[in-house]
PDB file of C-alpha atoms in Angstrom:
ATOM      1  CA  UNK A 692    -194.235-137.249-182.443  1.00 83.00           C
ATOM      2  CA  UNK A 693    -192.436-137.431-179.152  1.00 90.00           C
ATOM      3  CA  UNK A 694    -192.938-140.341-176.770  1.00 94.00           C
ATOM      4  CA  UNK A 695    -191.459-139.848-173.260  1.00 97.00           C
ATOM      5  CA  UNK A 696    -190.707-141.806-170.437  1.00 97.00           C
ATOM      6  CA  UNK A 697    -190.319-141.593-166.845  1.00 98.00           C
ATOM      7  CA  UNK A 698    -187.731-143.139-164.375  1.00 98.00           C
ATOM      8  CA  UNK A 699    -186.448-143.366-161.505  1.00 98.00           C
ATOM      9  CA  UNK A 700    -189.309-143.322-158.667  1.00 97.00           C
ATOM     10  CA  UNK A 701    -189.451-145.209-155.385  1.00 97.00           C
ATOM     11  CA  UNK A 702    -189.643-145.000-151.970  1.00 98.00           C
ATOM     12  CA  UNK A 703    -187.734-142.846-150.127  1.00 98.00           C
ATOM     13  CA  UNK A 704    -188.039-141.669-146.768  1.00 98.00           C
ATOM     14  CA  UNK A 705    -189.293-138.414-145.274  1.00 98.00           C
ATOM     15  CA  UNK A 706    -185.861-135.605-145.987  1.00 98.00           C
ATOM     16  CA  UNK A 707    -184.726-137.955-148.583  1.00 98.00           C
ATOM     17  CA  UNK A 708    -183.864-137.262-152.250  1.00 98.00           C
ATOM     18  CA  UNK A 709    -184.642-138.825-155.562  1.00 98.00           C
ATOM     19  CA  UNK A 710    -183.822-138.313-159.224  1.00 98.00           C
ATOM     20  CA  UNK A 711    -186.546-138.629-161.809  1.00 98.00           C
ATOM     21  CA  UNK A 712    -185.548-139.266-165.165  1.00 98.00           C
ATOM     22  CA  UNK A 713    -187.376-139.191-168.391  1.00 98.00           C
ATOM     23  CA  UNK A 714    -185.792-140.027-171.586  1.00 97.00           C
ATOM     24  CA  UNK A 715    -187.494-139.080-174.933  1.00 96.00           C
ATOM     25  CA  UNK A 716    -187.384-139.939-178.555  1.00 93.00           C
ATOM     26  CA  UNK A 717    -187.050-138.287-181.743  1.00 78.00           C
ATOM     27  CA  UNK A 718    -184.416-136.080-183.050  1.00 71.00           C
ATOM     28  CA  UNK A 719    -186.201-132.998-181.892  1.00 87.00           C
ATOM     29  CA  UNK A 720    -185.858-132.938-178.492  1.00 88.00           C
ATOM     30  CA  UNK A 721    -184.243-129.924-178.010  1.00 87.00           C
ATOM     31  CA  UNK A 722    -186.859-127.863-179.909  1.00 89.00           C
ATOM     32  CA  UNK A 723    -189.320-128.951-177.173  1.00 93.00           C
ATOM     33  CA  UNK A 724    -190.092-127.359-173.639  1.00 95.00           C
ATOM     34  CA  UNK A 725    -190.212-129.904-170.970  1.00 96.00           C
ATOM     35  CA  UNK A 726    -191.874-130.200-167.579  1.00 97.00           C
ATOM     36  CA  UNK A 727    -192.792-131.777-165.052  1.00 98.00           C
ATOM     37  CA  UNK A 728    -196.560-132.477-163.106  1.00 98.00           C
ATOM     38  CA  UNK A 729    -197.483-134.714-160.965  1.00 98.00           C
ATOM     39  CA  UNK A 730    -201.018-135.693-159.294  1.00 98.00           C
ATOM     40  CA  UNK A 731    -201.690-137.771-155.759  1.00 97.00           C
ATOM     41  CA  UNK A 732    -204.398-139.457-155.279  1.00 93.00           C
ATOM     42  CA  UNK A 733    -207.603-137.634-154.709  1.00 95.00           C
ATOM     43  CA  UNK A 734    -206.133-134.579-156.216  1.00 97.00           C
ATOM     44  CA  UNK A 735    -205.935-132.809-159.722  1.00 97.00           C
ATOM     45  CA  UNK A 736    -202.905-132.597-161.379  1.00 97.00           C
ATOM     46  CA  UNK A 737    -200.425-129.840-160.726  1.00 97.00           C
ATOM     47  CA  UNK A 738    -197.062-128.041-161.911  1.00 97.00           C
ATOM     48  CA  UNK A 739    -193.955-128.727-160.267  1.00 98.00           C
ATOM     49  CA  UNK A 740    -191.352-127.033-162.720  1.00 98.00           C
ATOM     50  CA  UNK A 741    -190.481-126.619-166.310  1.00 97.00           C
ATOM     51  CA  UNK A 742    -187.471-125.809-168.330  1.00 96.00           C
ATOM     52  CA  UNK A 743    -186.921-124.375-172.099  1.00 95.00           C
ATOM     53  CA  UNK A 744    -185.698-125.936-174.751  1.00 92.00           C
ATOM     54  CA  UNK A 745    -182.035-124.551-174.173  1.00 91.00           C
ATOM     55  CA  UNK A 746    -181.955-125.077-170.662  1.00 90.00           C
ATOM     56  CA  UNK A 747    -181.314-121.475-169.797  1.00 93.00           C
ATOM     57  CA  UNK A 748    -184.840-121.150-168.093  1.00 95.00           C
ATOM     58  CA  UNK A 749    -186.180-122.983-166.008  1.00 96.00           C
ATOM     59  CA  UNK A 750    -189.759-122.373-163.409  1.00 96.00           C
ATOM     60  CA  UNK A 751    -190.796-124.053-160.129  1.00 97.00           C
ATOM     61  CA  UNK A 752    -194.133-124.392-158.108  1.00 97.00           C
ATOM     62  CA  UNK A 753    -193.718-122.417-154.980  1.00 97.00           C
ATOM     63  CA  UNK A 754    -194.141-125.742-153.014  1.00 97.00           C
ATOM     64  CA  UNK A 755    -191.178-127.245-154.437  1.00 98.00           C
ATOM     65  CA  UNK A 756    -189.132-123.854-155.075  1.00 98.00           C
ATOM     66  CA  UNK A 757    -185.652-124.317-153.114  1.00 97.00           C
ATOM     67  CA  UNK A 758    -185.682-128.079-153.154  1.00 98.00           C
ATOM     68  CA  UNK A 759    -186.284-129.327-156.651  1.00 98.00           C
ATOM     69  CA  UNK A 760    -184.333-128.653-159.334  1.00 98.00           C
ATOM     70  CA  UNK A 761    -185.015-129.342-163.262  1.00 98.00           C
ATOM     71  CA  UNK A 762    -182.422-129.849-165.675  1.00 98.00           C
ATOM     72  CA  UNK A 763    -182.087-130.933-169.103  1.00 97.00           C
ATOM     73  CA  UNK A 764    -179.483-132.931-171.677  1.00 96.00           C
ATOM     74  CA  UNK A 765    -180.366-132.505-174.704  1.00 94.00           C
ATOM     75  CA  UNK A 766    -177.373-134.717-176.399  1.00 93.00           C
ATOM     76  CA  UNK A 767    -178.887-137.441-173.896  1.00 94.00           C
ATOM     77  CA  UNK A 768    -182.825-136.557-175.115  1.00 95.00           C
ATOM     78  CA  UNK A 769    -183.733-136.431-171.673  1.00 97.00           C
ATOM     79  CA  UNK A 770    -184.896-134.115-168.722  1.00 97.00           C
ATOM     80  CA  UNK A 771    -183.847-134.559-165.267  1.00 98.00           C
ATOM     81  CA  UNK A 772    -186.043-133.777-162.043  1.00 98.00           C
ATOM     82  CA  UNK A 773    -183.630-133.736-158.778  1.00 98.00           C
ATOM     83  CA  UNK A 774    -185.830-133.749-155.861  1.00 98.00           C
ATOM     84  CA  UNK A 775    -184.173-133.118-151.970  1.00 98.00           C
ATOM     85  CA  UNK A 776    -185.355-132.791-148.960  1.00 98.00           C
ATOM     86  CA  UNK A 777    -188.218-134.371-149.418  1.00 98.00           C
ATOM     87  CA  UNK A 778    -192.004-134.544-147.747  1.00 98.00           C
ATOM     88  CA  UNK A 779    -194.584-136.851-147.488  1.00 97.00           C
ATOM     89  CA  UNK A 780    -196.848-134.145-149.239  1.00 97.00           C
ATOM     90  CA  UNK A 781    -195.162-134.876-152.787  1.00 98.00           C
ATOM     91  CA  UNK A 782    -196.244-138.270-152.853  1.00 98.00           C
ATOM     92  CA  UNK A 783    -197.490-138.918-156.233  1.00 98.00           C
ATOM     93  CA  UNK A 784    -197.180-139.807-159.617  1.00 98.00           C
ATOM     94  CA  UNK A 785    -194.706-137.771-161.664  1.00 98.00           C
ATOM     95  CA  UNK A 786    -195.485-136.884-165.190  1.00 98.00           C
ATOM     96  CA  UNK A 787    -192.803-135.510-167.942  1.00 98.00           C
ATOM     97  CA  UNK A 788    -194.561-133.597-170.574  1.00 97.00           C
ATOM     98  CA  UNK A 789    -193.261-132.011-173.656  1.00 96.00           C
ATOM     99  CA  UNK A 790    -194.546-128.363-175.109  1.00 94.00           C
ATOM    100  CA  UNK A 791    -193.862-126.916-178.805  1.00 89.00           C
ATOM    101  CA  UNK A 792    -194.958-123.962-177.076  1.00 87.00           C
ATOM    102  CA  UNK A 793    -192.753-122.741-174.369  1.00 81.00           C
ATOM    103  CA  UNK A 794    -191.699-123.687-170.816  1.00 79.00           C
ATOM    104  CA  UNK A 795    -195.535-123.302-168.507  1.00 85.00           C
ATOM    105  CA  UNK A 796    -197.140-124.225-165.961  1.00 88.00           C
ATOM    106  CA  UNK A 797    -200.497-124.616-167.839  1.00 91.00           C
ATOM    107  CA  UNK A 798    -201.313-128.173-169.025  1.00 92.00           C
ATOM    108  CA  UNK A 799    -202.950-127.324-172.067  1.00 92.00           C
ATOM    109  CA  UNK A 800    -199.773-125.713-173.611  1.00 93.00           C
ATOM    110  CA  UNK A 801    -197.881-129.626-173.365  1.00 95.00           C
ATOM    111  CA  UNK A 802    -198.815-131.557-176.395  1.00 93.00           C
ATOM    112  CA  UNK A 803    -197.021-135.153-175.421  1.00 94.00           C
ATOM    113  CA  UNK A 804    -196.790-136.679-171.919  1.00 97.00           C
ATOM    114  CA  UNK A 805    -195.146-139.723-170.591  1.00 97.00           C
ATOM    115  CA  UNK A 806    -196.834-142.450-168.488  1.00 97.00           C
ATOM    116  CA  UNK A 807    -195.673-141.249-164.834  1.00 97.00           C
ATOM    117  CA  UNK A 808    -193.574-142.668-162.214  1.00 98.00           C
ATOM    118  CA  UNK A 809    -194.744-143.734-158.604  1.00 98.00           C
ATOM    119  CA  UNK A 810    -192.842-141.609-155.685  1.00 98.00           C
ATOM    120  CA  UNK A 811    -193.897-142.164-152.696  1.00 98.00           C
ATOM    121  CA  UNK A 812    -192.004-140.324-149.366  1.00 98.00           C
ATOM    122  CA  UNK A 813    -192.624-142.124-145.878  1.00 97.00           C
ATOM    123  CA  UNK A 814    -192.812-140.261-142.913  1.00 94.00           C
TER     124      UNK A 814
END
């Protein structure tokens, strides 16, 4: 069992940046792939970038390609989501999820997800 949670959402302003946070427990973190999703209201669900469990991989959505960046700490149990420049069209909630399968962009392949944090962009 791995139980995750998120961090580190607000409001920021249109260009701004944010870092999302989300901490796990468990001493098998680093066996896991992480990732990140989010959803805004109205919408499904969608990728936004993933990492493997060593950190030497990581994969973006081509809408946040360039300006997000995922990272990982696995002597901290947590994964990091640095977000810059950013747009009014990534408002939502962020989820962290956590896959015994590999780094995806596919839901189904994440077997534990946190709660989600609010982040909300003003333009």
């Amino acid at each position: 069992q791995v139980q995750l949670v998120e961090s580190g959402g607000g409001l920021v302003q249109a260009g701004g940046s944010l870092r999302l946070s989300c901490a796990a427990s468990g001493r098998t973190f680093s066996s896991y792939a992480m990732g990140w999703f989010r959803q805004a209201p109205g919408k499904e669900r969608e990728f936004v970038a993933a990492i493997s469990w060593s950190g030497g991989s990581t994969y973006y959505a081509d809408s946040v390609k360039g300006r997000f960046t995922i990272s990982r700490d696995n002597a901290k149990n947590t994964v990091y989501l640095q977000m810059n420049s950013l747009k009014p069209e990534d408002t939502a909630v962020y989820y962290c999820a956590a896959s015994t399968v590999g780094s995806s962009w596919s839901e189904p392949e994440y077997d534990y997800w946190g709660q989600g944090t609010q982040v909300t962009v003003s333009s």
